Amino acid sequence: MGTLSPNSLSPLLNIKPSPSLQPKSNSLVCYKPIVSSLKKNQTLSLKPPSLPSSTTWFTHAQQGLAALAITLALNFSPVMLSGDALASEFDVINEGPPKDSYVVDDAGVLSRVTRSDLKRLLTDLESRKKFHINFITLRKLTSKADAFEFADQILERWYPSVEEGNDKGVVVLVTSQKEGAVTGGPAFVQAVGEKILDATVSENLPVLATDEKYNEAIYSTAKRLVAAIDGLPDPGGPSVKDDKRESNYKTKQETEDKRGQFSLVVGGLLVVAFVVPMLQYFAYVAKE
């Protein structure tokens, strides 16, 4: 028998692991990175929610402030107009002077009795003195600063030439603003006189309108104008109580000043609604 040398035994002793045993060790090794990646993903998924939460808060705040700014703009800014009021106002201008009466009661505050009394009084005046006076009531004004501007516009649009408007008069009463205006052509203004014109605007129209006595305000103004044209004694206006103001209308300058204040308020709210949340968001992101 031959002797076995160590070298000859080495192939026998050098036994390699069976391939079937390797997956166990490999599978154990593969679990670690998988578990590790899950932990990392879990850790990362728990951290970011604070950012969307803050973003959502800023978004709600921005939307709320924007809605507030739009609401104030719609309620207070004169530039933002109501469709019904604007259409009614321009309808009065575009329809022209009334043909069968002397009244355009757009506000719907005059009774049949007042309309009838006005027609009788003003028809008699026109037949005798050739003066024609139109009475207009409106709920509110949106396109003009005050009743005087609207009355002047009515006179210019209804009677474009000096000859047409020379003996015409226009009386406007705005019920919501409790103010009125009287204007007319050169012959009408001269026949009535500045004193009576000012008196009707500062006494009859605003004082009675403040008490919501619109029928009396219109008819007493008509009687006062007719008496002045006829050269009769002035019947006078209503008694002004101590707690009543002599005039309730706003001048053009007061309206423009108020409009400027509302524009500043709305502009400031729009800046707060859109700019401030953006700056806060960028500052939050920078800290992260």
PDB file of C-alpha atoms in Angstrom:
ATOM      1  CA  MET A   1       0.000   0.000   0.000  1.00  0.00           C
ATOM      2  CA  GLY A   2       1.180   3.435  -0.769  1.00  0.00           C
ATOM      3  CA  THR A   3       1.497   6.087   1.855  1.00  0.00           C
ATOM      4  CA  LEU A   4      -0.868   9.063   1.675  1.00  0.00           C
ATOM      5  CA  SER A   5       0.884  12.311   1.882  1.00  0.00           C
ATOM      6  CA  PRO A   6      -0.647  15.453   3.362  1.00  0.00           C
ATOM      7  CA  ASN A   7      -0.733  17.018  -0.069  1.00  0.00           C
ATOM      8  CA  SER A   8      -2.785  14.196  -1.390  1.00  0.00           C
ATOM      9  CA  LEU A   9      -5.270  14.581   1.438  1.00  0.00           C
ATOM     10  CA  SER A  10      -5.659  18.310   1.015  1.00  0.00           C
ATOM     11  CA  PRO A  11      -8.257  18.060  -1.780  1.00  0.00           C
ATOM     12  CA  LEU A  12     -10.315  15.838   0.411  1.00  0.00           C
ATOM     13  CA  LEU A  13     -10.011  17.970   3.507  1.00  0.00           C
ATOM     14  CA  ASN A  14     -10.599  21.227   1.650  1.00  0.00           C
ATOM     15  CA  ILE A  15     -14.354  20.816   1.613  1.00  0.00           C
ATOM     16  CA  LYS A  16     -16.251  23.834   0.289  1.00  0.00           C
ATOM     17  CA  PRO A  17     -19.602  24.712   1.709  1.00  0.00           C
ATOM     18  CA  SER A  18     -22.518  23.330  -0.128  1.00  0.00           C
ATOM     19  CA  PRO A  19     -24.334  25.837  -2.362  1.00  0.00           C
ATOM     20  CA  SER A  20     -27.541  24.997  -0.570  1.00  0.00           C
ATOM     21  CA  LEU A  21     -26.128  26.370   2.651  1.00  0.00           C
ATOM     22  CA  GLN A  22     -25.052  29.725   1.222  1.00  0.00           C
ATOM     23  CA  PRO A  23     -28.461  31.396   0.821  1.00  0.00           C
ATOM     24  CA  LYS A  24     -28.996  31.256   4.588  1.00  0.00           C
ATOM     25  CA  SER A  25     -25.960  33.369   5.281  1.00  0.00           C
ATOM     26  CA  ASN A  26     -26.700  35.557   2.291  1.00  0.00           C
ATOM     27  CA  SER A  27     -30.288  35.951   3.331  1.00  0.00           C
ATOM     28  CA  LEU A  28     -29.219  37.003   6.782  1.00  0.00           C
ATOM     29  CA  VAL A  29     -26.863  39.560   5.357  1.00  0.00           C
ATOM     30  CA  CYS A  30     -29.521  40.951   3.004  1.00  0.00           C
ATOM     31  CA  TYR A  31     -31.966  41.607   5.820  1.00  0.00           C
ATOM     32  CA  LYS A  32     -29.842  44.298   7.406  1.00  0.00           C
ATOM     33  CA  PRO A  33     -29.844  46.811   4.580  1.00  0.00           C
ATOM     34  CA  ILE A  34     -33.565  46.245   4.009  1.00  0.00           C
ATOM     35  CA  VAL A  35     -34.386  46.832   7.652  1.00  0.00           C
ATOM     36  CA  SER A  36     -32.042  49.771   7.685  1.00  0.00           C
ATOM     37  CA  SER A  37     -33.690  51.378   4.664  1.00  0.00           C
ATOM     38  CA  LEU A  38     -37.129  50.926   6.205  1.00  0.00           C
ATOM     39  CA  LYS A  39     -36.016  52.645   9.355  1.00  0.00           C
ATOM     40  CA  LYS A  40     -34.584  55.503   7.367  1.00  0.00           C
ATOM     41  CA  ASN A  41     -37.756  55.819   5.353  1.00  0.00           C
ATOM     42  CA  GLN A  42     -39.843  55.769   8.502  1.00  0.00           C
ATOM     43  CA  THR A  43     -37.647  58.404  10.096  1.00  0.00           C
ATOM     44  CA  LEU A  44     -37.841  60.647   7.038  1.00  0.00           C
ATOM     45  CA  SER A  45     -41.581  60.183   6.671  1.00  0.00           C
ATOM     46  CA  LEU A  46     -42.209  61.367  10.219  1.00  0.00           C
ATOM     47  CA  LYS A  47     -40.219  64.570   9.910  1.00  0.00           C
ATOM     48  CA  PRO A  48     -41.669  66.543   6.957  1.00  0.00           C
ATOM     49  CA  PRO A  49     -45.355  66.856   8.015  1.00  0.00           C
ATOM     50  CA  SER A  50     -44.545  70.023   9.962  1.00  0.00           C
ATOM     51  CA  LEU A  51     -43.818  71.833   6.680  1.00  0.00           C
ATOM     52  CA  PRO A  52     -47.126  71.041   4.933  1.00  0.00           C
ATOM     53  CA  SER A  53     -48.974  71.849   8.147  1.00  0.00           C
ATOM     54  CA  SER A  54     -47.409  75.307   8.261  1.00  0.00           C
ATOM     55  CA  THR A  55     -48.006  75.764   4.561  1.00  0.00           C
ATOM     56  CA  THR A  56     -51.662  74.843   4.985  1.00  0.00           C
ATOM     57  CA  TRP A  57     -51.994  77.343   7.827  1.00  0.00           C
ATOM     58  CA  PHE A  58     -50.447  80.077   5.717  1.00  0.00           C
ATOM     59  CA  THR A  59     -52.733  79.193   2.801  1.00  0.00           C
ATOM     60  CA  HIS A  60     -55.864  79.435   4.958  1.00  0.00           C
ATOM     61  CA  ALA A  61     -54.680  82.718   6.430  1.00  0.00           C
ATOM     62  CA  GLN A  62     -53.959  84.092   2.977  1.00  0.00           C
ATOM     63  CA  GLN A  63     -57.354  83.047   1.633  1.00  0.00           C
ATOM     64  CA  GLY A  64     -59.147  84.499   4.651  1.00  0.00           C
ATOM     65  CA  LEU A  65     -57.423  87.867   4.368  1.00  0.00           C
ATOM     66  CA  ALA A  66     -58.029  87.972   0.619  1.00  0.00           C
ATOM     67  CA  ALA A  67     -61.732  87.289   1.157  1.00  0.00           C
ATOM     68  CA  LEU A  68     -61.871  90.060   3.773  1.00  0.00           C
ATOM     69  CA  ALA A  69     -60.201  92.518   1.408  1.00  0.00           C
ATOM     70  CA  ILE A  70     -62.619  91.693  -1.412  1.00  0.00           C
ATOM     71  CA  THR A  71     -65.603  92.016   0.926  1.00  0.00           C
ATOM     72  CA  LEU A  72     -64.500  95.453   2.102  1.00  0.00           C
ATOM     73  CA  ALA A  73     -63.837  96.513  -1.460  1.00  0.00           C
ATOM     74  CA  LEU A  74     -67.339  95.482  -2.527  1.00  0.00           C
ATOM     75  CA  ASN A  75     -69.018  97.117   0.461  1.00  0.00           C
ATOM     76  CA  PHE A  76     -67.124 100.382   0.731  1.00  0.00           C
ATOM     77  CA  SER A  77     -65.307 101.236  -2.444  1.00  0.00           C
ATOM     78  CA  PRO A  78     -67.388 103.511  -4.698  1.00  0.00           C
ATOM     79  CA  VAL A  79     -65.621 102.114  -7.721  1.00  0.00           C
ATOM     80  CA  MET A  80     -67.113  98.696  -7.125  1.00  0.00           C
ATOM     81  CA  LEU A  81     -70.665  99.247  -8.363  1.00  0.00           C
ATOM     82  CA  SER A  82     -73.951  97.456  -7.889  1.00  0.00           C
ATOM     83  CA  GLY A  83     -75.439  96.265 -11.169  1.00  0.00           C
ATOM     84  CA  ASP A  84     -79.077  97.118 -10.370  1.00  0.00           C
ATOM     85  CA  ALA A  85     -78.315 100.600  -9.058  1.00  0.00           C
ATOM     86  CA  LEU A  86     -75.975 101.382 -11.951  1.00  0.00           C
ATOM     87  CA  ALA A  87     -78.455 100.169 -14.569  1.00  0.00           C
ATOM     88  CA  SER A  88     -81.322 102.113 -12.973  1.00  0.00           C
ATOM     89  CA  GLU A  89     -79.259 105.266 -12.768  1.00  0.00           C
ATOM     90  CA  PHE A  90     -78.265 105.196 -16.415  1.00  0.00           C
ATOM     91  CA  ASP A  91     -81.760 104.151 -17.465  1.00  0.00           C
ATOM     92  CA  VAL A  92     -83.102 107.384 -16.011  1.00  0.00           C
ATOM     93  CA  ILE A  93     -80.581 109.368 -18.047  1.00  0.00           C
ATOM     94  CA  ASN A  94     -81.055 107.445 -21.293  1.00  0.00           C
ATOM     95  CA  GLU A  95     -84.872 107.335 -21.253  1.00  0.00           C
ATOM     96  CA  GLY A  96     -85.104 111.096 -21.427  1.00  0.00           C
ATOM     97  CA  PRO A  97     -87.697 113.411 -19.844  1.00  0.00           C
ATOM     98  CA  PRO A  98     -91.115 111.921 -19.049  1.00  0.00           C
ATOM     99  CA  LYS A  99     -93.684 112.588 -21.764  1.00  0.00           C
ATOM    100  CA  ASP A 100     -96.982 112.232 -19.932  1.00  0.00           C
ATOM    101  CA  SER A 101     -95.941 113.596 -16.531  1.00  0.00           C
ATOM    102  CA  TYR A 102     -93.291 115.584 -14.742  1.00  0.00           C
ATOM    103  CA  VAL A 103     -92.061 112.777 -12.473  1.00  0.00           C
ATOM    104  CA  VAL A 104     -89.537 109.925 -12.716  1.00  0.00           C
ATOM    105  CA  ASP A 105     -90.058 108.033  -9.470  1.00  0.00           C
ATOM    106  CA  ASP A 106     -87.245 105.491  -9.769  1.00  0.00           C
ATOM    107  CA  ALA A 107     -87.069 105.112  -5.971  1.00  0.00           C
ATOM    108  CA  GLY A 108     -90.783 104.234  -5.871  1.00  0.00           C
ATOM    109  CA  VAL A 109     -91.583 106.508  -2.921  1.00  0.00           C
ATOM    110  CA  LEU A 110     -94.255 108.818  -4.350  1.00  0.00           C
ATOM    111  CA  SER A 111     -97.949 108.125  -3.952  1.00  0.00           C
ATOM    112  CA  ARG A 112    -100.635 108.528  -6.620  1.00  0.00           C
ATOM    113  CA  VAL A 113    -101.968 111.572  -4.828  1.00  0.00           C
ATOM    114  CA  THR A 114     -98.572 113.281  -4.934  1.00  0.00           C
ATOM    115  CA  ARG A 115     -98.132 112.436  -8.606  1.00  0.00           C
ATOM    116  CA  SER A 116    -101.568 113.847  -9.388  1.00  0.00           C
ATOM    117  CA  ASP A 117    -100.979 117.020  -7.374  1.00  0.00           C
ATOM    118  CA  LEU A 118     -97.615 117.574  -9.041  1.00  0.00           C
ATOM    119  CA  LYS A 119     -99.057 117.118 -12.513  1.00  0.00           C
ATOM    120  CA  ARG A 120    -101.841 119.620 -11.839  1.00  0.00           C
ATOM    121  CA  LEU A 121     -99.489 122.195 -10.287  1.00  0.00           C
ATOM    122  CA  LEU A 122     -96.743 121.916 -12.898  1.00  0.00           C
ATOM    123  CA  THR A 123     -99.113 121.764 -15.868  1.00  0.00           C
ATOM    124  CA  ASP A 124    -100.676 125.040 -14.752  1.00  0.00           C
ATOM    125  CA  LEU A 125     -97.228 126.599 -14.358  1.00  0.00           C
ATOM    126  CA  GLU A 126     -96.087 125.515 -17.817  1.00  0.00           C
ATOM    127  CA  SER A 127     -99.280 126.770 -19.450  1.00  0.00           C
ATOM    128  CA  ARG A 128     -98.917 130.197 -17.837  1.00  0.00           C
ATOM    129  CA  LYS A 129     -95.168 130.784 -17.543  1.00  0.00           C
ATOM    130  CA  LYS A 130     -93.704 128.298 -20.038  1.00  0.00           C
ATOM    131  CA  PHE A 131     -91.422 126.776 -17.411  1.00  0.00           C
ATOM    132  CA  HIS A 132     -91.105 122.998 -17.267  1.00  0.00           C
ATOM    133  CA  ILE A 133     -89.807 121.311 -14.081  1.00  0.00           C
ATOM    134  CA  ASN A 134     -88.918 117.601 -13.838  1.00  0.00           C
ATOM    135  CA  PHE A 135     -88.799 115.772 -10.499  1.00  0.00           C
ATOM    136  CA  ILE A 136     -86.615 112.654 -10.152  1.00  0.00           C
ATOM    137  CA  THR A 137     -86.266 110.283  -7.204  1.00  0.00           C
ATOM    138  CA  LEU A 138     -83.428 107.746  -6.910  1.00  0.00           C
ATOM    139  CA  ARG A 139     -82.566 105.150  -4.303  1.00  0.00           C
ATOM    140  CA  LYS A 140     -78.853 105.934  -4.425  1.00  0.00           C
ATOM    141  CA  LEU A 141     -76.124 107.403  -6.588  1.00  0.00           C
ATOM    142  CA  THR A 142     -73.110 105.403  -7.740  1.00  0.00           C
ATOM    143  CA  SER A 143     -71.752 107.156 -10.832  1.00  0.00           C
ATOM    144  CA  LYS A 144     -71.691 110.700  -9.452  1.00  0.00           C
ATOM    145  CA  ALA A 145     -70.309 112.240  -6.286  1.00  0.00           C
ATOM    146  CA  ASP A 146     -73.560 113.957  -5.262  1.00  0.00           C
ATOM    147  CA  ALA A 147     -77.043 114.899  -6.388  1.00  0.00           C
ATOM    148  CA  PHE A 148     -75.859 118.183  -7.940  1.00  0.00           C
ATOM    149  CA  GLU A 149     -73.582 116.466 -10.425  1.00  0.00           C
ATOM    150  CA  PHE A 150     -76.326 114.037 -11.383  1.00  0.00           C
ATOM    151  CA  ALA A 151     -78.866 116.854 -11.801  1.00  0.00           C
ATOM    152  CA  ASP A 152     -76.449 118.749 -14.062  1.00  0.00           C
ATOM    153  CA  GLN A 153     -75.906 115.594 -16.124  1.00  0.00           C
ATOM    154  CA  ILE A 154     -79.666 115.099 -16.491  1.00  0.00           C
ATOM    155  CA  LEU A 155     -80.105 118.679 -17.698  1.00  0.00           C
ATOM    156  CA  GLU A 156     -77.270 118.344 -20.230  1.00  0.00           C
ATOM    157  CA  ARG A 157     -78.424 114.988 -21.614  1.00  0.00           C
ATOM    158  CA  TRP A 158     -82.152 115.727 -21.754  1.00  0.00           C
ATOM    159  CA  TYR A 159     -81.761 119.254 -23.124  1.00  0.00           C
ATOM    160  CA  PRO A 160     -78.429 119.414 -25.007  1.00  0.00           C
ATOM    161  CA  SER A 161     -78.772 122.962 -26.360  1.00  0.00           C
ATOM    162  CA  VAL A 162     -79.102 126.189 -24.402  1.00  0.00           C
ATOM    163  CA  GLU A 163     -82.386 126.950 -26.156  1.00  0.00           C
ATOM    164  CA  GLU A 164     -83.914 123.622 -25.098  1.00  0.00           C
ATOM    165  CA  GLY A 165     -82.794 123.858 -21.478  1.00  0.00           C
ATOM    166  CA  ASN A 166     -83.215 127.583 -20.965  1.00  0.00           C
ATOM    167  CA  ASP A 167     -86.636 127.355 -19.255  1.00  0.00           C
ATOM    168  CA  LYS A 168     -86.245 123.840 -17.841  1.00  0.00           C
ATOM    169  CA  GLY A 169     -85.719 122.858 -14.213  1.00  0.00           C
ATOM    170  CA  VAL A 170     -84.547 119.568 -12.664  1.00  0.00           C
ATOM    171  CA  VAL A 171     -85.124 118.487  -9.056  1.00  0.00           C
ATOM    172  CA  VAL A 172     -83.358 115.334  -7.797  1.00  0.00           C
ATOM    173  CA  LEU A 173     -83.996 113.517  -4.512  1.00  0.00           C
ATOM    174  CA  VAL A 174     -81.729 110.636  -3.395  1.00  0.00           C
ATOM    175  CA  THR A 175     -83.547 108.688  -0.704  1.00  0.00           C
ATOM    176  CA  SER A 176     -80.694 106.619   0.743  1.00  0.00           C
ATOM    177  CA  GLN A 177     -78.374 109.600   1.057  1.00  0.00           C
ATOM    178  CA  LYS A 178     -81.142 111.962   2.232  1.00  0.00           C
ATOM    179  CA  GLU A 179     -80.017 114.700  -0.118  1.00  0.00           C
ATOM    180  CA  GLY A 180     -81.390 116.659  -3.029  1.00  0.00           C
ATOM    181  CA  ALA A 181     -80.447 119.122  -5.735  1.00  0.00           C
ATOM    182  CA  VAL A 182     -82.165 121.730  -7.905  1.00  0.00           C
ATOM    183  CA  THR A 183     -80.708 122.973 -11.171  1.00  0.00           C
ATOM    184  CA  GLY A 184     -81.959 124.443 -14.430  1.00  0.00           C
ATOM    185  CA  GLY A 185     -81.344 126.646 -17.414  1.00  0.00           C
ATOM    186  CA  PRO A 186     -80.452 130.357 -17.184  1.00  0.00           C
ATOM    187  CA  ALA A 187     -84.077 131.566 -17.429  1.00  0.00           C
ATOM    188  CA  PHE A 188     -85.265 129.101 -14.795  1.00  0.00           C
ATOM    189  CA  VAL A 189     -82.485 129.995 -12.334  1.00  0.00           C
ATOM    190  CA  GLN A 190     -83.144 133.698 -12.785  1.00  0.00           C
ATOM    191  CA  ALA A 191     -86.917 133.300 -12.304  1.00  0.00           C
ATOM    192  CA  VAL A 192     -86.559 131.246  -9.107  1.00  0.00           C
ATOM    193  CA  GLY A 193     -83.616 133.126  -7.581  1.00  0.00           C
ATOM    194  CA  GLU A 194     -80.553 131.833  -5.784  1.00  0.00           C
ATOM    195  CA  LYS A 195     -82.121 132.307  -2.350  1.00  0.00           C
ATOM    196  CA  ILE A 196     -85.043 129.958  -3.002  1.00  0.00           C
ATOM    197  CA  LEU A 197     -82.810 127.464  -4.813  1.00  0.00           C
ATOM    198  CA  ASP A 198     -80.502 127.231  -1.805  1.00  0.00           C
ATOM    199  CA  ALA A 199     -83.440 127.099   0.620  1.00  0.00           C
ATOM    200  CA  THR A 200     -85.105 124.137  -1.080  1.00  0.00           C
ATOM    201  CA  VAL A 201     -81.824 122.215  -1.163  1.00  0.00           C
ATOM    202  CA  SER A 202     -80.939 122.908   2.472  1.00  0.00           C
ATOM    203  CA  GLU A 203     -84.437 122.756   3.993  1.00  0.00           C
ATOM    204  CA  ASN A 204     -87.234 121.013   2.070  1.00  0.00           C
ATOM    205  CA  LEU A 205     -85.407 118.096   0.476  1.00  0.00           C
ATOM    206  CA  PRO A 206     -82.882 116.941   3.124  1.00  0.00           C
ATOM    207  CA  VAL A 207     -84.886 117.699   6.278  1.00  0.00           C
ATOM    208  CA  LEU A 208     -88.067 115.961   5.158  1.00  0.00           C
ATOM    209  CA  ALA A 209     -86.128 113.113   3.519  1.00  0.00           C
ATOM    210  CA  THR A 210     -84.341 112.484   6.806  1.00  0.00           C
ATOM    211  CA  ASP A 211     -87.778 111.850   8.338  1.00  0.00           C
ATOM    212  CA  GLU A 212     -88.625 109.734   5.260  1.00  0.00           C
ATOM    213  CA  LYS A 213     -91.394 112.156   4.286  1.00  0.00           C
ATOM    214  CA  TYR A 214     -90.529 111.905   0.616  1.00  0.00           C
ATOM    215  CA  ASN A 215     -93.935 112.949  -0.730  1.00  0.00           C
ATOM    216  CA  GLU A 216     -93.939 116.106   1.358  1.00  0.00           C
ATOM    217  CA  ALA A 217     -90.329 116.833   0.429  1.00  0.00           C
ATOM    218  CA  ILE A 218     -91.124 116.737  -3.294  1.00  0.00           C
ATOM    219  CA  TYR A 219     -94.454 118.552  -3.217  1.00  0.00           C
ATOM    220  CA  SER A 220     -93.320 121.304  -0.817  1.00  0.00           C
ATOM    221  CA  THR A 221     -90.296 121.930  -3.053  1.00  0.00           C
ATOM    222  CA  ALA A 222     -92.568 122.184  -6.097  1.00  0.00           C
ATOM    223  CA  LYS A 223     -94.867 124.686  -4.384  1.00  0.00           C
ATOM    224  CA  ARG A 224     -91.913 126.771  -3.269  1.00  0.00           C
ATOM    225  CA  LEU A 225     -90.402 126.893  -6.775  1.00  0.00           C
ATOM    226  CA  VAL A 226     -93.751 127.740  -8.400  1.00  0.00           C
ATOM    227  CA  ALA A 227     -94.398 130.516  -5.877  1.00  0.00           C
ATOM    228  CA  ALA A 228     -90.979 132.020  -6.617  1.00  0.00           C
ATOM    229  CA  ILE A 229     -91.595 131.949 -10.384  1.00  0.00           C
ATOM    230  CA  ASP A 230     -95.025 133.549  -9.915  1.00  0.00           C
ATOM    231  CA  GLY A 231     -93.539 136.240  -7.675  1.00  0.00           C
ATOM    232  CA  LEU A 232     -95.646 135.188  -4.685  1.00  0.00           C
ATOM    233  CA  PRO A 233     -94.497 135.197  -1.031  1.00  0.00           C
ATOM    234  CA  ASP A 234     -92.272 132.295  -0.082  1.00  0.00           C
ATOM    235  CA  PRO A 235     -94.318 129.590   1.709  1.00  0.00           C
ATOM    236  CA  GLY A 236     -91.167 128.632   3.590  1.00  0.00           C
ATOM    237  CA  GLY A 237     -89.652 125.290   4.404  1.00  0.00           C
ATOM    238  CA  PRO A 238     -90.099 122.818   7.238  1.00  0.00           C
ATOM    239  CA  SER A 239     -89.007 123.771  10.718  1.00  0.00           C
ATOM    240  CA  VAL A 240     -85.541 122.476  11.481  1.00  0.00           C
ATOM    241  CA  LYS A 241     -85.193 120.848  14.883  1.00  0.00           C
ATOM    242  CA  ASP A 242     -82.056 121.240  16.938  1.00  0.00           C
ATOM    243  CA  ASP A 243     -81.093 117.607  16.441  1.00  0.00           C
ATOM    244  CA  LYS A 244     -81.516 117.835  12.669  1.00  0.00           C
ATOM    245  CA  ARG A 245     -78.816 118.888  10.260  1.00  0.00           C
ATOM    246  CA  GLU A 246     -79.532 121.664   7.799  1.00  0.00           C
ATOM    247  CA  SER A 247     -78.032 119.683   4.935  1.00  0.00           C
ATOM    248  CA  ASN A 248     -77.257 116.012   4.627  1.00  0.00           C
ATOM    249  CA  TYR A 249     -75.516 115.821   1.279  1.00  0.00           C
ATOM    250  CA  LYS A 250     -71.784 115.345   0.832  1.00  0.00           C
ATOM    251  CA  THR A 251     -69.756 117.663  -1.323  1.00  0.00           C
ATOM    252  CA  LYS A 252     -67.570 116.382  -4.143  1.00  0.00           C
ATOM    253  CA  GLN A 253     -64.419 116.978  -2.085  1.00  0.00           C
ATOM    254  CA  GLU A 254     -65.788 114.979   0.860  1.00  0.00           C
ATOM    255  CA  THR A 255     -66.675 112.105  -1.440  1.00  0.00           C
ATOM    256  CA  GLU A 256     -63.201 112.079  -3.035  1.00  0.00           C
ATOM    257  CA  ASP A 257     -61.515 112.141   0.385  1.00  0.00           C
ATOM    258  CA  LYS A 258     -63.616 109.221   1.580  1.00  0.00           C
ATOM    259  CA  ARG A 259     -62.907 107.299  -1.611  1.00  0.00           C
ATOM    260  CA  GLY A 260     -59.158 107.795  -1.059  1.00  0.00           C
ATOM    261  CA  GLN A 261     -59.406 106.446   2.487  1.00  0.00           C
ATOM    262  CA  PHE A 262     -61.237 103.317   1.339  1.00  0.00           C
ATOM    263  CA  SER A 263     -58.653 102.767  -1.410  1.00  0.00           C
ATOM    264  CA  LEU A 264     -55.843 102.865   1.148  1.00  0.00           C
ATOM    265  CA  VAL A 265     -57.652 100.406   3.434  1.00  0.00           C
ATOM    266  CA  VAL A 266     -58.368  97.940   0.641  1.00  0.00           C
ATOM    267  CA  GLY A 267     -54.839  98.236  -0.753  1.00  0.00           C
ATOM    268  CA  GLY A 268     -53.325  97.585   2.669  1.00  0.00           C
ATOM    269  CA  LEU A 269     -55.478  94.499   3.187  1.00  0.00           C
ATOM    270  CA  LEU A 270     -54.480  93.130  -0.205  1.00  0.00           C
ATOM    271  CA  VAL A 271     -50.808  93.546   0.693  1.00  0.00           C
ATOM    272  CA  VAL A 272     -51.335  91.752   3.988  1.00  0.00           C
ATOM    273  CA  ALA A 273     -53.300  88.981   2.269  1.00  0.00           C
ATOM    274  CA  PHE A 274     -50.741  88.157  -0.411  1.00  0.00           C
ATOM    275  CA  VAL A 275     -47.307  89.484   0.543  1.00  0.00           C
ATOM    276  CA  VAL A 276     -47.028  88.791   4.261  1.00  0.00           C
ATOM    277  CA  PRO A 277     -47.879  85.043   4.072  1.00  0.00           C
ATOM    278  CA  MET A 278     -45.333  84.630   1.267  1.00  0.00           C
ATOM    279  CA  LEU A 279     -42.601  86.254   3.339  1.00  0.00           C
ATOM    280  CA  GLN A 280     -43.476  84.122   6.361  1.00  0.00           C
ATOM    281  CA  TYR A 281     -43.396  80.967   4.256  1.00  0.00           C
ATOM    282  CA  PHE A 282     -39.975  81.760   2.754  1.00  0.00           C
ATOM    283  CA  ALA A 283     -38.622  82.585   6.200  1.00  0.00           C
ATOM    284  CA  TYR A 284     -39.861  79.242   7.520  1.00  0.00           C
ATOM    285  CA  VAL A 285     -38.288  77.348   4.606  1.00  0.00           C
ATOM    286  CA  ALA A 286     -34.984  79.174   5.089  1.00  0.00           C
ATOM    287  CA  LYS A 287     -34.821  78.042   8.712  1.00  0.00           C
ATOM    288  CA  GLU A 288     -35.255  74.437   7.636  1.00  0.00           C
TER     289      GLU A 288
END
